[in-house]
XYZ file of C-alpha atoms in Angstrom:
614
model
C 102.920 101.073 114.089
C 105.042 97.863 114.064
C 106.674 96.991 110.748
C 106.610 93.616 108.985
C 109.769 92.120 110.610
C 108.620 93.094 114.095
C 105.206 91.467 113.678
C 106.734 88.319 112.158
C 109.241 87.950 114.981
C 106.792 88.621 117.817
C 103.689 86.795 116.532
C 105.114 83.923 114.482
C 103.342 81.336 116.657
C 99.918 82.824 116.007
C 100.702 83.193 112.283
C 101.859 79.574 112.093
C 98.709 78.412 113.882
C 96.385 80.080 111.350
C 98.356 79.727 108.090
C 99.768 76.204 108.318
C 96.547 74.138 108.693
C 94.739 75.367 105.519
C 97.860 74.966 103.377
C 98.641 71.574 104.878
C 95.065 70.461 104.196
C 95.435 71.564 100.561
C 98.680 69.601 100.264
C 97.026 66.553 101.808
C 94.022 66.761 99.459
C 96.355 67.081 96.487
C 98.191 63.931 97.592
C 94.889 62.071 97.928
C 93.766 63.266 94.469
C 97.024 61.989 93.000
C 96.635 58.670 94.783
C 93.077 58.110 93.552
C 93.637 59.326 89.968
C 97.108 57.918 89.219
C 95.783 54.493 88.240
C 98.031 52.860 85.666
C 99.488 56.220 84.597
C 101.489 57.092 87.690
C 105.163 56.729 88.520
C 107.121 56.797 91.752
C 110.047 59.189 91.548
C 112.188 60.616 94.355
C 109.953 58.818 96.854
C 106.828 60.558 95.526
C 103.842 59.195 93.618
C 103.420 61.370 90.526
C 100.166 61.113 88.616
C 99.123 62.253 85.144
C 98.104 65.784 84.316
C 94.527 66.782 83.533
C 91.337 67.819 85.293
C 92.901 66.893 88.617
C 95.387 69.730 88.104
C 92.505 72.199 87.751
C 90.870 70.821 90.900
C 94.205 70.967 92.721
C 94.758 74.588 91.647
C 91.303 75.559 92.933
C 91.933 73.793 96.245
C 95.222 75.639 96.672
C 93.581 78.965 95.776
C 90.884 78.504 98.440
C 93.453 77.331 101.004
C 95.682 80.328 100.228
C 92.724 82.697 100.608
C 91.791 81.243 103.983
C 95.403 81.210 105.186
C 96.296 84.737 104.094
C 92.962 86.096 105.349
C 93.453 84.596 108.800
C 97.048 85.830 108.720
C 95.868 89.368 107.928
C 93.477 89.325 110.898
C 96.205 88.100 113.258
C 98.721 90.618 111.887
C 96.190 93.457 112.223
C 95.612 92.482 115.841
C 99.369 92.593 116.419
C 99.677 95.977 114.703
C 96.788 97.458 116.738
C 97.857 95.734 119.966
C 94.568 93.848 120.147
C 94.402 90.148 120.874
C 92.981 87.882 118.163
C 92.859 84.143 118.791
C 94.042 81.835 115.970
C 90.907 79.685 115.923
C 88.686 82.783 115.898
C 90.779 84.281 113.080
C 90.306 81.188 110.921
C 86.564 81.145 111.587
C 86.341 84.814 110.669
C 88.356 84.213 107.473
C 85.926 81.469 106.492
C 82.957 83.747 107.125
C 84.435 86.410 104.812
C 85.452 83.940 102.096
C 82.760 85.167 99.679
C 84.251 88.673 99.812
C 87.895 87.625 99.618
C 87.057 85.157 96.857
C 85.511 87.958 94.824
C 88.670 90.023 95.319
C 90.819 87.077 94.220
C 88.739 86.479 91.063
C 89.005 90.149 90.166
C 92.735 90.035 90.742
C 93.153 86.976 88.524
C 91.113 88.482 85.681
C 92.899 91.813 85.981
C 96.259 90.076 86.105
C 95.572 88.125 82.922
C 94.367 91.203 81.052
C 97.305 93.266 82.242
C 99.791 90.550 81.304
C 98.246 90.561 77.838
C 98.821 94.322 77.776
C 102.420 93.704 78.790
C 102.832 91.210 75.964
C 101.477 93.748 73.468
C 103.767 96.458 74.861
C 106.816 94.189 74.594
C 105.918 93.450 70.995
C 105.692 97.144 70.085
C 108.228 99.260 71.944
C 110.671 98.086 74.596
C 110.280 101.086 76.943
C 106.510 100.657 76.846
C 106.961 97.285 78.497
C 108.596 98.942 81.512
C 105.774 101.470 81.765
C 103.209 98.676 81.441
C 104.997 96.658 84.124
C 104.870 99.562 86.603
C 101.200 100.124 85.764
C 100.440 96.432 86.307
C 102.241 96.374 89.664
C 100.367 99.469 90.897
C 96.938 98.219 89.828
C 97.439 94.705 91.194
C 98.768 96.177 94.447
C 95.535 98.135 94.859
C 93.535 94.976 94.274
C 95.721 93.133 96.793
C 95.157 95.847 99.404
C 91.416 95.291 98.887
C 91.889 91.963 100.697
C 92.644 93.438 104.137
C 90.086 96.160 103.406
C 87.373 93.525 102.894
C 88.422 91.690 106.054
C 88.900 94.628 108.400
C 86.267 97.146 107.293
C 83.626 95.329 105.258
C 81.641 96.697 102.258
C 83.167 99.284 99.976
C 86.560 97.608 100.096
C 87.503 98.240 96.445
C 87.009 102.011 96.585
C 88.581 102.122 100.036
C 91.659 100.253 98.820
C 91.981 102.831 96.019
C 91.705 105.677 98.532
C 94.228 104.174 100.933
C 96.853 103.774 98.207
C 96.165 107.092 96.458
C 99.181 109.363 96.339
C 101.598 106.573 97.335
C 100.842 103.906 94.762
C 104.488 103.164 93.927
C 105.198 101.956 97.462
C 102.387 99.328 97.477
C 103.391 98.413 93.922
C 106.958 97.759 95.040
C 105.744 95.770 98.039
C 103.413 93.754 95.791
C 106.220 92.831 93.387
C 108.465 91.912 96.313
C 105.894 89.870 98.224
C 103.892 88.310 95.380
C 106.492 87.900 92.631
C 110.070 87.960 93.932
C 109.481 86.075 97.184
C 107.322 83.256 95.696
C 109.729 83.019 92.766
C 112.684 82.629 95.107
C 110.818 80.030 97.157
C 109.949 78.122 93.979
C 113.598 78.190 92.905
C 114.734 76.944 96.305
C 112.104 74.194 96.249
C 113.403 73.116 92.841
C 116.911 72.887 94.300
C 115.609 70.752 97.150
C 113.768 68.413 94.806
C 116.928 68.122 92.706
C 118.866 66.573 95.597
C 120.092 62.983 95.113
C 117.260 60.497 94.825
C 116.603 58.853 98.172
C 113.290 57.780 99.712
C 114.686 58.904 103.062
C 114.894 62.481 101.752
C 111.427 62.546 100.174
C 109.487 63.423 103.342
C 111.978 66.050 104.641
C 112.051 67.731 101.229
C 108.244 67.792 101.003
C 108.102 69.141 104.556
C 110.645 71.863 103.746
C 108.751 72.820 100.583
C 105.480 73.206 102.503
C 107.251 75.147 105.263
C 108.546 77.558 102.601
C 104.997 78.091 101.346
C 103.795 78.779 104.888
C 106.590 81.312 105.398
C 105.833 83.078 102.109
C 102.115 83.392 102.918
C 102.942 84.713 106.380
C 105.114 87.452 104.871
C 102.399 88.267 102.320
C 99.706 88.550 105.018
C 101.768 90.779 107.297
C 102.987 92.957 104.423
C 99.460 93.575 103.101
C 98.283 94.431 106.602
C 101.110 96.897 107.231
C 100.530 98.604 103.855
C 96.794 98.917 104.495
C 97.117 100.251 108.043
C 100.001 102.606 107.204
C 99.067 106.057 108.536
C 99.354 109.162 106.393
C 102.137 111.610 107.095
C 101.138 114.938 108.510
C 99.745 117.216 105.816
C 98.786 114.414 103.428
C 95.149 115.107 102.427
C 94.442 111.582 101.181
C 92.407 109.232 103.383
C 93.861 106.366 105.390
C 92.287 103.254 106.880
C 89.605 103.873 109.470
C 91.465 102.541 112.492
C 88.420 102.821 114.744
C 86.448 100.546 112.399
C 89.405 98.166 112.229
C 89.646 98.012 116.019
C 85.920 97.323 116.271
C 86.240 94.428 113.820
C 89.217 92.924 115.651
C 87.501 93.262 119.004
C 84.515 91.405 117.602
C 86.731 88.568 116.372
C 88.364 88.069 119.806
C 89.307 84.504 120.666
C 91.715 82.744 122.991
C 95.506 82.607 122.956
C 97.276 79.933 120.923
C 98.191 77.208 123.377
C 100.878 74.603 122.993
C 98.281 72.112 121.792
C 97.191 74.328 118.909
C 100.783 74.987 117.872
C 101.507 71.271 118.015
C 98.462 70.606 115.867
C 99.706 73.165 113.320
C 103.112 71.503 113.231
C 101.511 68.087 112.803
C 99.367 69.471 109.988
C 102.501 70.600 108.144
C 104.181 67.218 108.620
C 101.141 65.062 107.786
C 101.087 65.537 103.954
C 104.788 64.705 103.672
C 104.441 61.594 105.806
C 101.294 60.416 104.014
C 102.923 61.059 100.616
C 105.919 58.976 101.676
C 103.598 56.196 102.896
C 101.640 56.167 99.620
C 104.856 55.994 97.578
C 106.118 53.176 99.816
C 102.913 51.148 99.543
C 102.640 51.950 95.805
C 99.039 50.696 95.498
C 99.043 50.680 91.673
C 102.416 48.935 91.314
C 103.651 51.979 89.421
C 107.163 51.931 87.970
C 109.736 53.202 90.446
C 112.225 55.406 88.614
C 115.642 56.777 89.398
C 117.514 59.563 87.684
C 121.188 60.501 87.628
C 123.233 63.167 85.873
C 126.293 62.467 83.743
C 128.432 65.521 82.845
C 129.217 65.083 79.154
C 130.787 68.508 78.651
C 128.599 69.521 75.680
C 130.054 66.632 73.645
C 127.595 64.755 71.428
C 126.421 61.363 72.627
C 127.373 58.620 70.182
C 125.666 55.741 71.914
C 123.961 54.372 74.992
C 123.928 50.820 76.238
C 123.791 48.578 79.271
C 126.652 46.470 80.613
C 126.066 42.741 81.299
C 125.549 43.473 84.991
C 122.821 46.047 84.249
C 124.882 49.225 84.641
C 123.995 51.951 82.108
C 126.759 53.170 79.804
C 126.780 56.529 78.001
C 129.374 57.037 75.268
C 130.316 60.403 73.823
C 132.674 61.077 70.930
C 135.509 61.386 73.443
C 134.762 59.402 76.594
C 132.950 56.390 78.025
C 130.838 56.903 81.151
C 129.946 53.679 82.974
C 127.618 53.925 85.958
C 128.925 52.463 89.191
C 125.583 50.765 89.904
C 122.423 49.832 88.054
C 120.579 53.070 88.898
C 123.653 55.269 88.397
C 123.281 56.846 91.843
C 126.875 56.184 92.948
C 128.497 58.155 90.144
C 130.224 57.051 86.966
C 133.537 55.582 85.947
C 135.044 57.602 83.127
C 137.669 56.691 80.564
C 138.795 58.031 77.218
C 138.010 56.437 73.899
C 140.016 56.595 70.694
C 138.828 59.092 68.123
C 135.195 59.925 67.483
C 132.567 57.410 66.404
C 129.205 58.202 64.851
C 127.538 55.319 66.673
C 128.604 53.009 69.476
C 127.066 50.028 71.226
C 127.760 47.873 74.272
C 128.164 44.150 73.629
C 126.979 41.376 75.899
C 130.536 40.824 77.187
C 130.814 44.481 78.226
C 133.112 45.608 75.430
C 132.183 48.624 73.328
C 132.182 48.827 69.552
C 131.913 52.068 67.591
C 131.564 52.781 63.883
C 132.316 55.826 61.766
C 133.855 56.557 58.390
C 136.489 58.739 56.835
C 136.583 59.787 53.208
C 137.162 56.279 51.813
C 136.845 53.670 54.574
C 134.830 52.601 57.571
C 136.511 53.127 60.950
C 135.806 50.482 63.606
C 136.660 51.218 67.255
C 136.739 48.384 69.793
C 137.154 49.085 73.524
C 137.682 46.179 75.885
C 135.446 46.049 78.953
C 138.052 47.566 81.248
C 140.970 47.946 78.865
C 142.155 50.190 76.087
C 140.569 51.010 72.749
C 141.832 50.087 69.300
C 140.857 51.169 65.814
C 140.815 49.432 62.458
C 139.817 50.650 58.961
C 137.979 48.633 56.331
C 136.783 49.426 52.790
C 133.067 48.675 53.101
C 131.280 48.128 49.767
C 129.132 51.043 48.567
C 130.338 53.300 51.337
C 128.755 56.385 49.751
C 129.752 60.028 50.147
C 128.457 60.610 53.665
C 126.584 58.933 56.490
C 123.771 60.897 58.086
C 123.312 58.422 60.916
C 124.450 54.917 61.815
C 123.895 52.110 64.327
C 125.372 48.670 64.939
C 124.840 45.442 66.853
C 126.430 42.001 67.175
C 124.307 38.869 66.725
C 124.500 35.843 69.063
C 126.724 34.160 66.452
C 129.230 37.019 66.562
C 128.250 38.746 63.310
C 128.730 42.520 63.393
C 125.789 44.255 61.706
C 126.100 47.911 60.678
C 123.232 49.995 59.336
C 123.459 53.587 58.129
C 121.599 56.317 56.257
C 124.000 56.767 53.342
C 124.193 59.631 50.863
C 125.068 58.581 47.318
C 125.463 60.689 44.218
C 121.795 60.563 43.261
C 120.011 59.114 46.305
C 119.997 58.664 50.061
C 119.426 55.071 51.144
C 119.287 52.875 54.214
C 122.036 50.264 53.836
C 123.067 47.301 55.988
C 126.465 45.596 56.162
C 127.369 42.289 57.794
C 130.885 41.531 58.993
C 132.097 38.108 60.189
C 133.200 38.923 63.725
C 134.876 42.286 64.123
C 136.731 41.933 60.802
C 134.901 43.957 58.154
C 137.403 43.322 55.339
C 134.987 40.697 53.951
C 131.724 42.523 54.641
C 128.540 41.866 52.662
C 126.042 44.609 51.905
C 122.230 44.608 51.827
C 120.162 47.441 50.407
C 117.138 48.157 52.613
C 115.254 50.979 50.892
C 115.444 54.706 50.071
C 115.529 57.104 52.963
C 112.656 59.566 52.668
C 113.535 62.980 54.056
C 112.074 66.446 54.091
C 113.803 68.667 51.572
C 115.537 71.697 53.034
C 115.446 70.388 56.621
C 118.698 69.474 58.354
C 117.257 67.461 61.267
C 119.521 64.459 61.804
C 117.712 61.143 61.368
C 117.571 58.549 64.116
C 118.398 54.968 63.232
C 118.321 52.011 65.620
C 119.131 48.346 65.244
C 118.317 45.349 67.387
C 117.579 41.675 67.026
C 114.567 39.432 66.926
C 114.369 36.547 69.431
C 115.990 34.408 66.719
C 118.949 36.775 66.465
C 117.922 38.295 63.093
C 118.557 42.031 62.584
C 115.668 44.478 63.082
C 116.120 48.074 61.888
C 114.073 51.215 62.557
C 114.699 54.730 61.296
C 112.935 58.056 61.100
C 113.099 61.703 62.023
C 111.924 63.396 65.189
C 110.067 66.026 63.156
C 108.149 63.485 61.048
C 105.090 61.371 61.738
C 106.477 58.046 60.494
C 108.986 55.523 61.749
C 110.108 53.000 59.116
C 111.024 49.434 59.992
C 112.721 46.529 58.272
C 113.136 42.970 59.532
C 115.546 40.364 58.254
C 114.044 36.889 57.854
C 117.410 35.252 58.534
C 120.761 36.211 59.993
C 122.273 36.749 56.551
C 119.472 39.171 55.611
C 118.889 37.365 52.291
C 115.269 38.405 52.546
C 114.037 41.589 54.221
C 110.520 42.633 55.153
C 110.941 46.179 53.949
C 109.166 49.415 54.755
C 106.939 48.425 57.604
C 105.731 51.967 58.197
C 104.287 52.866 61.531
C 102.841 56.252 62.324
C 103.847 56.735 65.909
C 100.616 56.788 67.899
C 99.764 59.922 69.835
C 99.663 59.241 73.538
C 96.554 60.687 75.126
C 97.665 63.935 76.694
C 95.600 65.700 79.296
C 97.272 69.001 78.453
C 95.091 70.159 75.538
C 97.671 72.126 73.568
C 100.650 69.819 74.104
C 102.678 69.041 70.971
C 103.770 65.415 70.763
C 106.964 64.420 68.999
C 109.390 61.532 68.826
C 112.194 61.996 71.333
C 113.924 58.786 70.314
C 113.383 55.059 69.881
C 115.108 51.718 70.198
C 114.657 47.988 69.616
C 114.146 45.994 72.794
C 115.567 42.536 73.482
C 112.482 40.895 71.977
C 112.899 42.759 68.698
C 110.017 45.169 69.372
C 110.094 48.861 68.571
C 109.864 51.132 71.634
C 109.312 54.845 71.020
C 109.888 57.639 73.555
C 107.247 60.298 72.873
C 107.490 63.728 74.482
C 104.473 65.958 75.073
C 106.135 69.321 74.547
C 105.087 72.850 75.281
C 103.950 74.433 71.984
C 106.113 77.128 70.463
C 105.149 80.500 71.845
C 103.867 82.883 69.218
C 102.581 86.400 69.718
C 100.609 86.830 72.915
C 100.500 84.917 76.182
C 99.465 81.294 76.677
C 98.192 79.868 79.969
C 97.940 76.156 80.637
C 97.386 74.037 83.718
C 99.357 70.801 83.743
C 102.872 69.615 83.054
C 104.579 69.637 79.695
C 107.699 67.728 78.689
C 106.384 64.373 79.855
C 107.820 61.210 78.316
C 105.610 58.280 77.419
C 106.845 54.944 76.065
C 104.996 53.193 73.251
C 105.846 49.592 72.356
C 104.899 47.750 69.190
C 103.505 44.424 70.372
C 103.384 42.945 66.860
C 105.873 43.046 63.989
C 103.596 45.268 61.906
C 102.995 47.521 64.932
C 99.219 47.411 64.487
C 98.881 46.412 68.121
C 100.677 48.698 70.527
C 101.032 49.242 74.245
C 101.203 52.845 75.383
C 102.951 52.914 78.723
C 101.968 55.406 81.341
C 103.603 58.834 81.109
C 106.964 57.492 82.174
C 108.852 60.532 83.297
C 109.038 64.299 83.161
C 111.820 66.511 81.826
C 112.563 69.845 83.415
C 114.621 71.304 80.579
C 113.769 69.542 77.324
C 115.059 71.443 74.305
C 114.520 68.896 71.588
C 117.623 66.787 72.224
C 117.527 63.085 71.430
C 116.318 60.630 74.041
C 118.331 57.432 73.708
C 116.505 54.198 74.489
C 118.402 51.100 75.655
C 117.429 47.962 77.545
C 118.769 45.996 80.488
C 119.305 42.221 80.286
C 115.773 41.739 81.697
C 114.364 44.104 79.021
C 113.691 47.067 81.322
C 114.038 50.374 79.490
C 116.868 52.814 80.202
C 116.445 56.330 78.853
C 119.218 58.884 78.455
C 118.267 62.476 77.680
C 121.241 63.794 75.702
C 121.210 67.307 77.191
C 123.524 68.691 74.505
C 122.638 72.293 75.425
C 123.299 71.834 79.152
C 126.355 69.579 78.972
C 124.687 67.108 81.347
C 123.030 63.886 80.203
C 120.249 62.506 82.383
C 120.124 58.747 82.899
C 116.605 57.538 83.722
C 116.345 53.971 84.981
C 113.537 51.799 86.273
C 114.295 49.894 89.475
C 110.939 48.274 90.257
C 107.698 47.290 88.458
C 109.438 47.972 85.151
C 107.231 45.753 83.005
C 103.958 47.176 84.328
C 101.962 48.568 81.426
C 103.347 46.473 78.566
C 100.884 44.410 76.603
């Protein structure tokens, strides 16, 4: 009997003709669902319209399950015809697969339920004894392989397929188990990894359709291998002397003869190819038309070398700037797609900011003085030390800005002998030898928790300082607004519980990733819907975690807010800070610190950036 490679090489046209159309139709339906449900919560990223998560994900998963069942069933019929040297037409194979969908669907539901229960068993085994997990894994593979073999049994021989699948695999269960792991775990996992690499290519609308086409082609190839492999395992004859039963080849031949059908002509193959290309082309067209005027986002990577980010800003010409404790990374263009210009800074600063003239100012402290670092726009960096009043023992966090009149404003969470307070200093120009100090209020922290606070400073439209501070593990963000540039009067302790953004993933945990003050003096919070911490057992969820949403306070007291659409997704969020800065036209720029990976991700908005604000 022909083996899997021989059938794939000799009958790939017939397999393509029966497997590609159902999967392409599922991809097309998923694109249409996204288009009709995105509304004001979608984004365009990498040339693709990305909608919110929710019920549409469940519907999409069901559509893909049905399409996979039809595709693999038709593929099994074609592969069986090849193995038995009987002709089966592609159109007839698809019709037959549809007619047996109630049987194959029942097999699939049993497989899903059994898989979930067996994975739970694996989780229990891993929590008890390590070697038991290996035993449980082998047991799971063998049992699921028998259920998988029930699929060709149901298609090729009819009723009694479950018991027949058990009989066919009896005495050689490890071989089907190995094949199952290879075809249904390793191969799809490798295809998923390769698809992720493709989608991680540089952002370009011209690449969006080819990448989507390649991803769908990978799925088609995987299903073809699965169909042929299951068929070969089911039809495998017993060796001489083996008393266990094998598939009834006469019954299989009778079924295949009844299916019949015509050869796959060039027109049918062309239609299959068009079906594969159609979802990619339609997805590209939808993203190009952008019917909901969704924000169009770009993303770029900046290798920071595992060095802590000290600040993020935007140059006067709109280019994002990321500053670590050792280097300054300036993007070559406004969306950071052309790389970055890198130069060294002097020493390490706790906080740095980009001024309107493009120069960079950083602030830190040593044991007795404040250390101010000033880097010219394209020149060298210089340092100066000043004895700020009430410097305290230690700064937990700091931020700074320069007002339109040239006043340098520094704010920090300062540890004193008996308290921890939020304190503001004002320096005339960049000379802090004559700085004045303003006490804001005590800093409320959680005892015994070492999470570093976030503090941000900006300006009101009048140029008066606006300060916000809080912790990413707390529910409150505190705000203070100066009523004049000298901060002689401060509206203190405007507390705002950051509002939860409606998440369609039921068990998502929402937390503050970071926040900033925009160019109108409004607080903007980046909220991340995170995957909950995994306890004992196994958790299954449909939908994406690690989605960023932006929430803007539309009023000074933050009682009226605008929750922007889920603004982006993070593939590897591990709790690092998300820095929030703003371009000259007040479009947000987000930088995911990526301390654990050594690569910061710069997320910019290039079109429709104000859509969704109040």
